Short mmCIF file of C-alpha atoms and ligand atoms in Angstrom, two decimals:
data_model
loop_
_atom_site.label_atom_id
_atom_site.label_comp_id
_atom_site.label_asym_id
_atom_site.label_seq_id
_atom_site.Cartn_x
_atom_site.Cartn_y
_atom_site.Cartn_z
CA VAL H 12 26.23 1.99 -8.61
CA THR H 13 22.51 1.04 -8.30
CA GLN H 14 21.63 4.63 -7.20
CA ASN H 15 23.05 6.59 -10.19
CA PRO H 16 20.34 7.67 -12.67
CA ALA H 17 22.18 6.01 -15.58
CA TRP H 18 21.99 2.65 -14.03
CA ARG H 19 18.39 3.09 -13.31
CA ALA H 20 17.58 4.20 -16.83
CA LEU H 21 19.37 1.11 -18.12
CA SER H 22 17.39 -1.07 -15.66
CA SER H 23 14.10 0.56 -16.82
CA VAL H 24 13.51 -2.52 -18.95
CA PRO H 25 12.54 -5.22 -16.47
CA HIS H 26 14.59 -8.43 -16.56
CA ASN H 27 13.15 -11.91 -16.49
CA GLN H 28 10.07 -10.41 -18.01
CA ALA H 29 7.48 -12.88 -18.85
CA LEU H 30 5.45 -12.07 -21.86
CA PHE H 31 1.81 -13.15 -21.77
CA GLU H 32 0.01 -13.36 -25.10
CA GLU H 33 -3.34 -11.47 -25.14
CA ARG H 34 -5.17 -14.36 -26.97
CA HIS H 35 -4.36 -16.90 -24.14
CA LEU H 36 -5.48 -14.47 -21.32
CA ARG H 37 -9.01 -15.54 -20.57
CA TYR H 38 -11.14 -12.91 -18.60
CA ILE H 39 -13.00 -14.41 -15.62
CA SER H 40 -14.17 -11.67 -13.21
CA PRO H 41 -13.46 -8.13 -11.84
CA LEU H 42 -11.18 -7.97 -8.77
CA GLY H 43 -10.92 -4.31 -7.90
CA LYS H 44 -9.82 -0.79 -8.82
CA GLY H 45 -6.26 0.45 -8.25
CA ASN H 46 -4.34 3.57 -9.15
CA PHE H 47 -4.25 3.92 -13.04
CA GLY H 48 -6.29 0.92 -13.74
CA ASN H 49 -8.77 -1.91 -12.89
CA VAL H 50 -7.63 -5.36 -11.84
CA GLU H 51 -9.35 -8.45 -13.24
CA LEU H 52 -9.14 -12.21 -12.56
CA CYS H 53 -7.94 -14.13 -15.71
CA ARG H 54 -6.68 -17.57 -16.53
CA TYR H 55 -3.60 -17.74 -18.64
CA ASP H 56 -4.53 -20.82 -20.63
CA PRO H 57 -2.22 -21.41 -23.70
CA LEU H 58 -3.26 -24.98 -23.91
CA GLY H 59 -6.93 -23.91 -24.07
CA ASP H 60 -7.99 -26.70 -21.68
CA ASN H 61 -8.60 -24.71 -18.47
CA THR H 62 -5.39 -26.12 -16.85
CA GLY H 63 -3.64 -22.70 -17.09
CA GLU H 64 -3.02 -20.72 -13.91
CA LEU H 65 -5.11 -17.97 -12.45
CA VAL H 66 -3.49 -14.55 -12.59
CA ALA H 67 -4.49 -10.96 -11.55
CA VAL H 68 -4.32 -8.57 -14.49
CA LYS H 69 -4.21 -4.77 -14.02
CA ARG H 70 -5.50 -3.24 -17.25
CA LEU H 71 -4.21 0.26 -17.97
CA GLN H 72 -7.13 2.78 -17.90
CA PRO H 73 -7.34 3.66 -21.65
CA ASN H 74 -7.16 7.30 -22.86
CA LYS H 75 -4.92 9.47 -20.73
CA GLN H 76 -1.43 9.32 -22.15
CA SER H 77 0.32 10.51 -18.92
CA THR H 78 -0.84 7.38 -17.22
CA LEU H 79 0.97 5.21 -19.81
CA ASP H 80 4.30 6.52 -18.53
CA ASP H 81 3.11 6.20 -14.88
CA PHE H 82 1.83 2.73 -15.62
CA GLN H 83 5.27 1.78 -17.21
CA LYS H 84 6.87 3.06 -14.03
CA GLU H 85 4.52 0.94 -11.88
CA VAL H 86 5.37 -2.13 -13.92
CA ASN H 87 9.14 -1.38 -13.63
CA THR H 88 8.82 -0.90 -9.91
CA LEU H 89 6.95 -4.03 -9.23
CA SER H 90 9.25 -6.15 -11.48
CA VAL H 91 12.27 -5.44 -9.33
CA LEU H 92 10.62 -6.08 -5.99
CA HIS H 93 11.23 -9.63 -4.58
CA CYS H 94 9.85 -9.91 -1.10
CA ASP H 95 7.30 -12.38 0.67
CA TYR H 96 5.24 -9.44 1.80
CA ILE H 97 4.94 -7.76 -1.56
CA VAL H 98 2.56 -9.02 -4.31
CA LYS H 99 4.60 -10.91 -6.98
CA TYR H 100 5.08 -9.51 -10.50
CA ARG H 101 4.58 -12.16 -13.15
CA GLY H 102 4.97 -10.10 -16.42
CA VAL H 103 3.17 -7.97 -19.01
CA CYS H 104 0.80 -8.41 -21.78
CA TYR H 105 0.84 -6.03 -24.82
CA SER H 106 -2.29 -5.52 -26.84
CA MET H 107 -3.18 -3.30 -29.77
CA GLY H 108 0.44 -3.55 -31.04
CA ARG H 109 2.27 -1.99 -28.16
CA LEU H 110 -0.20 0.82 -27.66
CA SER H 111 -1.61 -0.67 -24.53
CA MET H 112 -0.23 -3.01 -21.87
CA SER H 113 -1.45 -4.88 -18.84
CA LEU H 114 0.43 -5.82 -15.72
CA VAL H 115 0.22 -9.52 -14.80
CA MET H 116 0.65 -10.49 -11.12
CA GLU H 117 0.10 -13.40 -8.84
CA TYR H 118 -3.53 -13.91 -7.89
CA LEU H 119 -4.19 -13.66 -4.11
CA PRO H 120 -7.41 -15.55 -3.39
CA HIS H 121 -8.67 -13.75 -0.26
CA GLY H 122 -8.77 -10.29 -1.77
CA SER H 123 -8.12 -6.99 0.00
CA LEU H 124 -7.63 -6.71 3.74
CA ILE H 125 -10.68 -4.49 4.07
CA GLY H 126 -13.01 -7.14 2.80
CA TYR H 127 -11.25 -9.86 4.74
CA MET H 128 -11.41 -8.02 8.14
CA ASP H 129 -14.99 -7.09 7.55
CA ASN H 130 -15.99 -10.64 6.67
CA ASN H 131 -13.91 -12.41 9.38
CA ARG H 132 -14.00 -9.93 12.21
CA HIS H 133 -15.34 -12.45 14.76
CA ASN H 134 -12.48 -14.90 14.36
CA ILE H 135 -9.56 -12.49 13.91
CA SER H 136 -7.41 -12.29 17.15
CA THR H 137 -5.19 -9.45 18.24
CA ARG H 138 -2.31 -11.80 17.66
CA LEU H 139 -3.22 -12.26 13.93
CA MET H 140 -3.67 -8.43 13.51
CA LEU H 141 -0.22 -7.98 15.05
CA LEU H 142 1.16 -10.66 12.64
CA PHE H 143 -0.35 -8.90 9.65
CA ALA H 144 1.06 -5.52 10.91
CA SER H 145 4.55 -7.03 11.30
CA GLN H 146 4.32 -8.49 7.69
CA ILE H 147 3.40 -5.02 6.34
CA CYS H 148 6.31 -3.49 8.41
CA LYS H 149 8.74 -6.00 6.85
CA GLY H 150 7.51 -5.20 3.44
CA MET H 151 7.97 -1.56 3.90
CA GLU H 152 11.36 -2.20 5.36
CA TYR H 153 12.32 -3.98 2.23
CA LEU H 154 10.94 -1.20 0.13
CA GLN H 155 13.03 1.32 2.09
CA THR H 156 16.24 -0.66 1.31
CA LEU H 157 15.65 0.11 -2.40
CA ARG H 158 14.86 3.78 -1.50
CA TYR H 159 11.20 3.42 -2.63
CA VAL H 160 8.42 5.37 -0.93
CA HIS H 161 5.05 3.69 -1.40
CA ARG H 162 2.93 6.96 -0.91
CA ASP H 163 -0.39 5.09 -0.84
CA LEU H 164 -0.02 2.71 2.10
CA ALA H 165 -3.62 1.90 3.23
CA ALA H 166 -5.59 -1.22 4.16
CA ARG H 167 -7.25 -1.00 0.71
CA ASN H 168 -3.86 -1.67 -0.80
CA ILE H 169 -3.01 -4.60 1.32
CA LEU H 170 -4.03 -8.08 -0.02
CA VAL H 171 -4.61 -11.34 1.81
CA ALA H 172 -2.66 -14.24 0.47
CA SER H 173 -3.71 -16.79 3.12
CA ASP H 174 -5.14 -16.79 6.79
CA SER H 175 -1.72 -15.95 8.02
CA LEU H 176 -0.12 -13.91 5.25
CA VAL H 177 -0.71 -10.38 3.78
CA LYS H 178 1.10 -8.59 0.97
CA ILE H 179 1.48 -4.91 -0.03
CA ALA H 180 0.07 -4.13 -3.51
CA ASP H 181 -0.62 -1.18 -5.89
CA PHE H 182 2.64 0.59 -6.51
CA GLY H 183 1.00 3.20 -8.73
CA LEU H 184 2.11 6.08 -6.60
CA THR H 185 5.53 4.64 -5.59
CA LYS H 186 8.52 6.86 -6.11
CA VAL H 187 12.21 6.43 -5.81
CA ILE H 188 13.98 8.90 -3.39
CA PRO H 189 16.85 10.60 -5.28
CA PHE H 190 20.25 9.49 -3.89
CA ASP H 191 21.13 13.03 -2.81
CA LYS H 192 17.97 13.70 -0.75
CA GLU H 193 15.92 12.13 1.97
CA TYR H 194 12.53 12.97 0.57
CA TYR H 195 10.57 13.17 -2.71
CA ARG H 196 8.52 16.22 -3.60
CA VAL H 197 5.45 15.60 -5.80
CA THR H 198 4.48 18.35 -8.32
CA HIS H 199 0.94 17.20 -9.18
CA PRO H 200 -0.84 15.83 -6.09
CA GLY H 201 -3.63 14.48 -8.16
CA GLU H 202 -6.47 12.79 -6.28
CA SER H 203 -4.67 12.23 -3.03
CA PRO H 204 -5.61 9.95 -0.18
CA ILE H 205 -5.09 12.85 2.26
CA PHE H 206 -6.52 11.08 5.30
CA TRP H 207 -3.57 8.68 5.11
CA TYR H 208 -1.13 11.58 4.49
CA ALA H 209 1.50 12.96 7.02
CA PRO H 210 1.31 16.75 7.69
CA GLU H 211 4.30 17.54 5.51
CA SER H 212 2.67 15.56 2.62
CA ILE H 213 -0.58 17.56 2.97
CA ASN H 214 1.17 20.91 3.33
CA GLU H 215 4.17 20.67 1.08
CA SER H 216 3.70 17.45 -1.01
CA ILE H 217 6.82 16.03 0.64
CA PHE H 218 7.05 12.25 0.76
CA SER H 219 9.66 10.16 2.66
CA HIS H 220 10.02 6.88 4.47
CA LYS H 221 8.76 8.78 7.52
CA SER H 222 5.59 9.77 5.67
CA ASP H 223 5.07 6.15 4.84
CA VAL H 224 5.43 5.52 8.56
CA TRP H 225 2.58 7.88 9.26
CA SER H 226 0.44 5.97 6.78
CA PHE H 227 1.49 2.76 8.47
CA GLY H 228 0.07 4.17 11.67
CA VAL H 229 -3.26 4.78 9.89
CA VAL H 230 -3.13 1.16 8.55
CA LEU H 231 -2.72 -0.02 12.21
CA HIS H 232 -5.82 2.07 13.07
CA GLU H 233 -7.69 0.34 10.31
CA LEU H 234 -6.51 -3.09 11.30
CA PHE H 235 -7.52 -2.68 14.96
CA SER H 236 -10.94 -1.18 13.84
CA TYR H 237 -11.45 -4.38 11.79
CA CYS H 238 -11.51 -2.06 8.76
CA ASP H 239 -15.02 -1.11 9.87
CA ILE H 240 -16.58 1.27 7.34
CA ASN H 241 -18.22 3.18 10.31
CA CYS H 242 -14.89 4.15 11.89
CA ASN H 243 -12.65 4.45 8.83
CA PRO H 244 -10.10 7.28 8.82
CA LYS H 245 -11.98 9.41 6.23
CA ARG H 246 -15.25 9.29 8.25
CA LEU H 247 -13.54 9.88 11.63
CA PHE H 248 -11.55 12.97 10.26
CA MET H 249 -14.64 14.36 8.45
CA GLN H 250 -16.63 14.09 11.69
CA GLU H 251 -13.96 16.14 13.41
CA ILE H 252 -13.61 18.64 10.54
CA GLY H 253 -17.33 18.92 9.97
CA HIS H 254 -19.22 17.64 7.03
CA SER H 255 -20.04 21.11 5.94
CA VAL H 256 -16.44 21.62 4.77
CA GLN H 257 -15.99 20.86 1.07
CA GLY H 258 -13.38 20.73 -1.67
CA THR H 259 -9.81 21.94 -1.38
CA SER H 260 -10.31 23.45 2.10
CA ILE H 261 -10.63 19.86 3.57
CA SER H 262 -6.85 19.49 3.41
CA MET H 263 -6.41 22.84 5.12
CA HIS H 264 -8.79 21.81 7.92
CA LEU H 265 -7.13 18.48 8.14
CA ALA H 266 -3.72 20.11 8.47
CA ASN H 267 -5.01 22.39 11.21
CA ILE H 268 -6.44 19.64 13.45
CA LEU H 269 -3.27 17.65 13.01
CA LYS H 270 -1.29 20.73 13.95
CA ASN H 271 -3.41 21.14 17.01
CA ASN H 272 -2.53 17.53 17.88
CA TRP H 273 -5.90 15.92 17.17
CA ARG H 274 -5.45 12.33 16.22
CA LEU H 275 -7.58 9.40 15.21
CA PRO H 276 -9.25 8.04 18.50
CA VAL H 277 -8.18 4.75 20.07
CA PRO H 278 -10.22 1.94 18.30
CA PRO H 279 -12.59 -0.04 20.59
CA ALA H 280 -10.67 -2.95 22.29
CA CYS H 281 -7.37 -1.85 20.90
CA PRO H 282 -4.48 -2.77 23.33
CA PRO H 283 -2.90 0.44 24.78
CA LYS H 284 0.55 -0.63 23.56
CA VAL H 285 -0.69 -0.75 19.93
CA TYR H 286 -2.44 2.73 20.26
CA SER H 287 0.87 4.12 21.58
CA LEU H 288 2.58 2.66 18.54
CA MET H 289 0.09 4.55 16.31
CA LYS H 290 0.78 7.70 18.25
CA GLN H 291 4.50 7.38 17.62
CA CYS H 292 3.91 6.98 13.84
CA TRP H 293 1.77 10.19 14.02
CA LYS H 294 4.41 12.42 15.64
CA TYR H 295 4.01 15.81 13.84
CA ASN H 296 7.77 16.15 13.19
CA PHE H 297 8.82 13.39 10.80
CA ASP H 298 12.22 12.87 12.49
CA GLU H 299 10.51 11.93 15.87
CA ARG H 300 8.65 9.10 14.14
CA PRO H 301 10.21 5.54 14.48
CA CYS H 302 11.75 3.83 11.33
CA PHE H 303 10.13 0.67 10.07
CA THR H 304 12.90 -1.50 11.75
CA THR H 305 12.10 -0.06 15.18
CA LEU H 306 8.41 -0.49 14.47
CA GLY H 307 8.88 -4.08 13.55
CA ASN H 308 10.85 -4.89 16.63
CA GLN H 309 8.19 -3.14 18.86
CA ILE H 310 5.45 -5.18 17.23
CA GLU H 311 7.42 -8.45 17.70
CA THR H 312 7.85 -7.52 21.47
CA ILE H 313 4.11 -6.89 21.79
CA ILE H 314 3.43 -10.31 20.11
CA GLN H 315 5.91 -11.97 22.53
CA ASP H 316 4.22 -10.28 25.55
CA ASP H 317 0.87 -11.30 24.24
CA ARG H 318 2.11 -14.90 23.92
CA GLU H 319 3.46 -14.95 27.45
CA ASN H 320 0.25 -13.45 28.88
CA ALA H 321 -1.77 -16.00 27.09
CA LYS H 322 0.25 -18.72 28.85
CA GLY H 323 -0.69 -17.08 32.03
C1 LIG P 404 -4.48 -3.57 -4.24
C2 LIG P 404 -5.70 -2.96 -4.41
C3 LIG P 404 -6.12 -2.19 -5.46
C4 LIG P 404 -6.16 -2.90 -6.83
N1 LIG P 404 -6.50 -4.28 -6.72
C5 LIG P 404 -5.66 -5.37 -6.74
C6 LIG P 404 -6.37 -6.53 -6.57
C7 LIG P 404 -5.96 -7.82 -6.58
N2 LIG P 404 -6.78 -8.80 -6.01
C8 LIG P 404 -6.40 -10.10 -5.88
N3 LIG P 404 -7.35 -10.96 -5.47
C9 LIG P 404 -8.70 -10.85 -5.14
C10 LIG P 404 -9.35 -11.95 -4.76
C11 LIG P 404 -10.70 -11.99 -4.43
C12 LIG P 404 -11.30 -10.82 -4.55
C13 LIG P 404 -12.85 -10.77 -4.12
C14 LIG P 404 -13.68 -10.08 -5.27
C15 LIG P 404 -15.15 -10.23 -4.99
N4 LIG P 404 -15.45 -9.82 -3.63
C16 LIG P 404 -14.71 -10.54 -2.51
C17 LIG P 404 -13.22 -10.32 -2.78
C18 LIG P 404 -10.74 -9.59 -4.80
C19 LIG P 404 -9.34 -9.60 -5.12
N5 LIG P 404 -5.18 -10.58 -6.24
C20 LIG P 404 -4.33 -9.61 -6.76
N6 LIG P 404 -3.03 -9.77 -7.16
C21 LIG P 404 -2.51 -8.56 -7.64
C22 LIG P 404 -3.47 -7.64 -7.46
C23 LIG P 404 -4.66 -8.22 -6.88
C24 LIG P 404 -7.73 -6.10 -6.47
N7 LIG P 404 -7.80 -4.72 -6.56
#
């Protein structure tokens, strides 16, 4: 019953919705930019004595009406997700009557994976990167059980909760796959993160769990490149395409090199087994790519082998 549109419409009002009063939400500092809005650190302090808890608040970008509907969808999406590897929804805060709203989430102290990898690259082991990869995989496996496709899986949208836990964030582009199809076709591609896109997404705006798997492969590449700005996917693809190419023809050139089987190069010091995982995620035909369950099992096997080798 949970797949039929009527049930979904009914459930569009999030349950256990906590309401945060604007006047108690004290701004502290900026945290980052997401799809449809900026995220800021606030303290929700109803007692006014600084004992309130720190929360991450995503303010809807003002002006464009279309994003209010999209934003409401992002709030509805996050409010039904309950998984250790997905950032926790806390509630919403209405301001200006109900004209504007903000999404209140748990605050993750270490920020995005990109900053974390860049700052800690000298004490991040292969084992830890594999642990992070398996957590992202589990989060994606959970999303798939609810027929959600993330559509923007990238290291910039992974947050670090602790030295041994990462969570998937920013569900601004997430869509539900209709119950009678295995993919979602987007009408307005908007500003797309094409360097994380599967060929069918670039060419036909088709998104599925298997296009999320492609993006997961790119996240693996980012992880094992320590999210180094000098070898991030966009830079590596543009080097191959040629920086002289501009505008809309970038996606055409990108589609061509992928069609000709060019792929992101193996990151320095990346274990061969991990690079072959990436290559599986980047199979041109989506039905040849592994599912997240298979990927998760393969990562666990590599972790196990790594542990045994370490024992010598
Ligand atoms: C998902 C990516 C796009 C949108 N987005 C989400 C967030 C975000 N951030 C944090 N914590 C955080 C903690 C420290 C820092 C610092 C800042 C100063 N420089 C070093 C790093 C940055 C962020 N917790 C969160 N919970 C829910 C969302 C969320 C940020 N951007």
